[in-house]
Amino acid sequence: MEFTREISTAASPEQVWALLWDVERLARCIPGCQSARAVTPHVRYEATVAERVGPFRVTFPLDIEVLEAQAPTRLRAKATGRDASVGSSLQMQLDLAIEPADGRTVLRLRADVSVLGKLAALGGGMIRRKAEEVMDRFAQALRRELDGDRADAPTV
Amino acid sequence: MTEDRETTLEVVGRPTARVDGTDKVTGRARFVSDVAVPGMLETRILRSPLPHARIRGIDVSRARAVPGVAAVLTGADLDGLDPYYGVAYKDQPLLAIGRVRYEGEPVAAVAASDAVAAEAALERIEVDYDPLPAVTTLDEALAPGAPLVHERLRPAGHFRDLRALRPVEGTNICHHVRRTRGDGARGLQRAEVVVEDVFTFPAVQHVSLESFVSIARWDGDRLTVWSGTQHPFPVRKELSEIFGVPAHRIRVIAPLIGGAFGQKCYAKYEPLAAALARAAGAPVRVWVSVTDAFRTLTRHPARIHMRTGATRDGRLVARVVRAWLDTGAYADVGPRVAGKVAYLSIGPYRWEHLDVEAFAVYTHRVPAGAFRGYGAPQAEWAGESQLNRLAAELGIDPTELRLRNLLGQGEPYDPTDRPIDGDLPALLRAAARGVGWETPPRPGRGRGVAVGVKDGGGAHSVSASLVRLHADGTATVHVGSVEMGQGPRTVMAQITAETLGLPLEGISVQEPDTDLVPYDQGSSASRSTALAGTAVHRAALDVRRQLLEIARRFFEAPPDVVTLAGGAARAGGRIATYAELIAYHFGTPGGELIGRGEFHSGERDPGAPGPTAFWELGAAAAEVEVDAETGAVRVCAYASATDAGRAINPQLCEAQDQGAAVQGLGHTLFEEVRIEGGQVQNAGLIDYRVPLADDLPPTFTAALHQDGGGPGPFGAKGVGEIGIVMPAPAVAGAVAAATGARVRDLPLTPERVWRALRAADGA
Amino acid sequence: MLRPFEIHQPESVEAASALVGRYGDDAAFYAGGTELLLVMKEGLVRYRHLVDLKTIPALGALDYDAASGLLRIGGTVTHRALERHPTVRERFPIVAEVERLVANVRVRNVGTIGGNLCFAEPHADPGTLFLTFDAEVELVGTRGARTVPIGAFFTGAYETARQPDEVLTAVRLREGGPQTRWAYMKFGIHERPTLGVAVALTLDAERRGIEDVRIAVGCVGPVPARVPAAEALLRGAPLAEADGPLERAAQVAAEGADAVDDLHGSAEYKVEMVKVFMRRAFRAAAARFQ
């Protein structure tokens, strides 16, 4: 499943870039993120995210690996995790591009997400719907983190 | 049997209830799921979540610590045995070794005192995967530079026809077959009309009522396996090679099986069960869930590019075919299925020019293998659909177009093979009549036809049988045919009863057990009645010969005046029961007469073309109604006609044919294992839709043609498969006739038909 | 595989609610299990405690009050009971008709209306139908009782307004008057439908004009939903000239359908089928006046 979001912010590209490396602030933006820490800063991170759909609960301990970092324009990372009790895994490739545009900054998010295992039995459509929601919440939270309550620009 | 005897058959060809019927409907029948061995452990299998990955490491320490766990196995624990199996290539490991090649591949297995402990242990196994690029579609697998599913291939050499494996070096093609006659390309140039299509066939699942069950027990260096297998002897051979144990110390028993349809051909979970039992030091049962059966084997999904050329007046001239079969991560019987597709995509017609090539292609998907019809459903979905289209383009009735081109009885299908041994035009006419072809359908409805052909019996096959006539005049039949619902226990008893003049109740058929029955190739390719049945028939004839000889001595009468019937011999008004004859022969009321019979394909006359044992021939016609707004297809009438040669048991033959037709309606209308990104999306019976009783067409008939032309006992043929071939092309042809929309991809779901209708409207 | 669990069989709704309150995420209500046991077997959910509601007699009641025309269906009334109940068949024939089409007879024999609504599997029939009754759902939990309109009950796929400790004690439907007819159409080839459309059509006393119409669409998206914009287009229209408004209403309903791609079909197809089946369901309801 591929997802894209675009966030327009008044913050500068450098400020956006800084947020991406601020574990504590970024963790606040990730929906369901229960904990996050740098294993090796700028190289490897660990985080635990939990999500719930009705009676279904999953908790993924994620191993996050930075694949490419070009300050302050591009960040690529991949995250993998497995919820053994639900017998499902999550794999995500994340591609972030930061560009100045008309005095503002645009953050382009591209995520390629695979949910593997028994969760797939719930049906791809429903998983996708939930993932879209999570992406929306993430984008909104990022915008709020960057712009505070001035976050009025729409997410596309 | 002589001709005159056939006119007075007592048991064969008569309505006969199946011998295991009462046990089955009362729940007394012992299926493999009912087998319980004392001390048997339960097992669970951990499966790969990824379609392709390197296994960096597996940590099983926490799993081993779970109370009740007796063994945890991974691919690293298979020392001392040859861990690869497979019929064509030895490419499939018992458990993934260093690499996983499809989502659902067994990676680790646990044996524990109960299923709960086994499941708890499974959750505690940590596998460190390094995901690798996967090829999960034919296009991806065939792309230049595609990752190779297997870098090295090791032919298995099990069977003669698979010794000629032809992989294409450096690609994912593990086998290809090309057959030509005349010049295909030139033939198309010369044809007045050429139609060209690409047809696809989905991955479908067998959906046996009973899933895979294998129980293994080691007694010292002896191994006993109870398994729901169609192939007890080939499984024994595979186990022998894997574990390095000679055949005489391995015993494979196949109790009643709740459906198989090709899914349970050759080794599946038996080697893993044996490995687990050895590691655990206790008997184990591997019991695979319905969900995981979807991760074990499917029918080959296929893409078939086909061009057919004809003259304006409907004479077929040339056909050129390129077919790609997705065999998944492990070849299983894929190369043989590809060969079948190449052979059968031409259909039973007269051609001047042919150029047919089929490829078996590895992908990172669940393996594909044997499934009722074995390539014929894919090949003839394309071939017969294209004839339906050609008929429409030529403005010729599709039945008429076929009648102008069908091979007659005795005409060669291929110059090197057995000629067509049945009356195809008669079958086609009967099927068409069955839906009222001679009168136009009601408005909004359409009709379609299809002819089916399959080389039955399997090439190079062997069966042997023993029939024992006991001292009390009852008999036991020893034969390896597996009862998986198709009825060999009944049919073998009938053949024996007929031959020996015994009542059916006086005959038992031994459960297939490699220690107790003589060699049998296996119960596949519609071969049991015709070929294993020949071995049984000959064994019974052997007993009959002995009886006649004893009777001649007993009566002091010439052999030609002795008759055998009702469990007794008669000559000139005198009578002696078989018990009396046996007692007379042995000089004591003990002993038994043992008859021996054999069938093997090598016995055929050197002059007779091979290798087909008999042709499964059929035809079907369908009438449908299509909801133009939704695309929903309703099959209003379906009529099939099948050549049974001689129906030993007409009810079972009809049930086989109708069962096959219903299963075929499944892949025609509903069934498809959906795999996206290598992940099975609908493993289970809620989201994988099989035909239900409500789906039976209101008019649904099966006509058996019997002219005694089969090679089996009393002229019998196998009839197990052909019925599954015709539904798709017949129904799709009917949809096109009703709506003008031609669908080239199965199944004909409402959405797919709706899209085709919109495309037809737009065109 | 079904992992071991403890089954509790309390005698009252309050006791049941208290049990789930006490065990929290470790417990779930059991009201037939036709959905619950499937996901438990798959290991998608795990509960050490199941609290059986079927043994609470009050939840199995089915009461009809002729004076108010109110049908109160207890939470553990099975699909099969609804399908066969004489009063339901006589006074709420559409309910019996829809229930007869739910899944298969094995599911209908044990599956309950409360279980069906609370599991909120998106491809279900009763919720869609009940929307056109403006049904009310009674919930009782450790913090008391409340009533939720069915339109506010479904909040997402598998998600409802019910709190974990709340028991769906009943769903209340009000009988339609002599000028109201229902129709429900479902479509699909799988065990679970691709789409369900319910229409409740009320005509004026002369049966010429559309006094009211309630339309609900289910299965295509995460939750079943009414389509008020489509209803508004039809309300007040003369029945004899309903084709134009119906066409527009179907279009509006299709545009508003929150369809998702899944095994049951693409969103594009589902949207088109909403149009088709809204037209058909409306016409079927209208035909029932004849």
CSV table of C-alpha atoms in Angstrom, one decimal, chain B residues 44 115-116 119-120 123 289 291 627-632 669-670 674 676 681-683 685-689 749-752 754-755 758, chain C residues 1-4 34-35 38 41-43 46 187-192 262-270 272-273 276-277 279-280 283:
chain,number,residue,atom,x,y,z
B,44,ARG,CA,2.4,-26.5,14.7
B,115,ALA,CA,-1.8,-27.8,20.4
B,116,VAL,CA,-1.8,-25.0,22.9
B,119,GLU,CA,1.2,-22.7,19.5
B,120,ALA,CA,2.7,-21.0,22.5
B,123,GLU,CA,5.1,-17.4,19.1
B,289,SER,CA,-5.7,-26.0,8.9
B,291,THR,CA,-6.3,-21.7,6.0
B,627,ASP,CA,-27.9,-9.3,-15.3
B,628,ALA,CA,-26.9,-6.5,-17.6
B,629,GLU,CA,-26.8,-4.0,-14.8
B,630,THR,CA,-24.6,-5.9,-12.4
B,631,GLY,CA,-22.8,-8.5,-14.5
B,632,ALA,CA,-24.1,-11.3,-12.4
B,669,LEU,CA,-17.8,-18.1,-11.5
B,670,PHE,CA,-16.3,-17.6,-8.1
B,674,ARG,CA,-6.1,-13.7,-4.5
B,676,GLU,CA,-1.2,-9.5,-3.8
B,681,GLN,CA,-5.6,-12.4,0.7
B,682,ASN,CA,-8.4,-14.9,1.1
B,683,ALA,CA,-7.1,-18.0,2.7
B,685,LEU,CA,-13.8,-20.4,3.3
B,686,ILE,CA,-15.5,-17.1,4.1
B,687,ASP,CA,-13.6,-15.1,1.5
B,688,TYR,CA,-12.8,-18.0,-0.9
B,689,ARG,CA,-16.1,-18.9,-2.4
B,749,THR,CA,-17.3,-12.5,-11.3
B,750,PRO,CA,-20.1,-10.0,-11.6
B,751,GLU,CA,-17.6,-7.2,-11.6
B,752,ARG,CA,-15.5,-8.7,-14.4
B,754,TRP,CA,-19.9,-5.9,-15.8
B,755,ARG,CA,-16.6,-4.4,-17.0
B,758,ARG,CA,-19.2,-1.8,-20.5
C,1,MET,CA,-6.8,-23.1,17.0
C,2,LEU,CA,-9.1,-22.0,19.8
C,3,ARG,CA,-6.9,-21.2,22.9
C,4,PRO,CA,-8.3,-22.2,26.2
C,34,THR,CA,-20.2,-16.7,14.9
C,35,GLU,CA,-17.7,-13.8,14.4
C,38,LEU,CA,-13.5,-17.1,14.0
C,41,LYS,CA,-9.3,-19.2,16.2
C,42,GLU,CA,-7.2,-17.1,13.9
C,43,GLY,CA,-5.4,-15.7,16.9
C,46,ARG,CA,-7.2,-13.3,22.6
C,187,PHE,CA,-25.8,-8.4,-3.7
C,188,GLY,CA,-22.6,-10.3,-3.9
C,189,ILE,CA,-21.1,-13.8,-4.5
C,190,HIS,CA,-19.3,-14.3,-1.2
C,191,GLU,CA,-20.6,-15.4,2.2
C,192,ARG,CA,-20.5,-11.7,3.2
C,262,ASP,CA,-11.7,-5.1,-1.1
C,263,LEU,CA,-12.2,-8.7,-2.0
C,264,HIS,CA,-15.8,-8.0,-2.6
C,265,GLY,CA,-15.1,-5.6,-5.4
C,266,SER,CA,-13.5,-2.4,-6.4
C,267,ALA,CA,-14.8,0.9,-5.0
C,268,GLU,CA,-15.7,1.9,-8.5
C,269,TYR,CA,-17.9,-1.1,-9.0
C,270,LYS,CA,-19.5,-0.8,-5.6
C,272,GLU,CA,-22.2,1.7,-9.5
C,273,MET,CA,-24.0,-1.1,-7.8
C,276,VAL,CA,-28.4,-0.1,-9.4
C,277,PHE,CA,-29.6,-1.5,-6.1
C,279,ARG,CA,-33.2,1.9,-7.9
C,280,ARG,CA,-34.2,-1.7,-7.5
C,283,ARG,CA,-39.0,0.1,-7.0
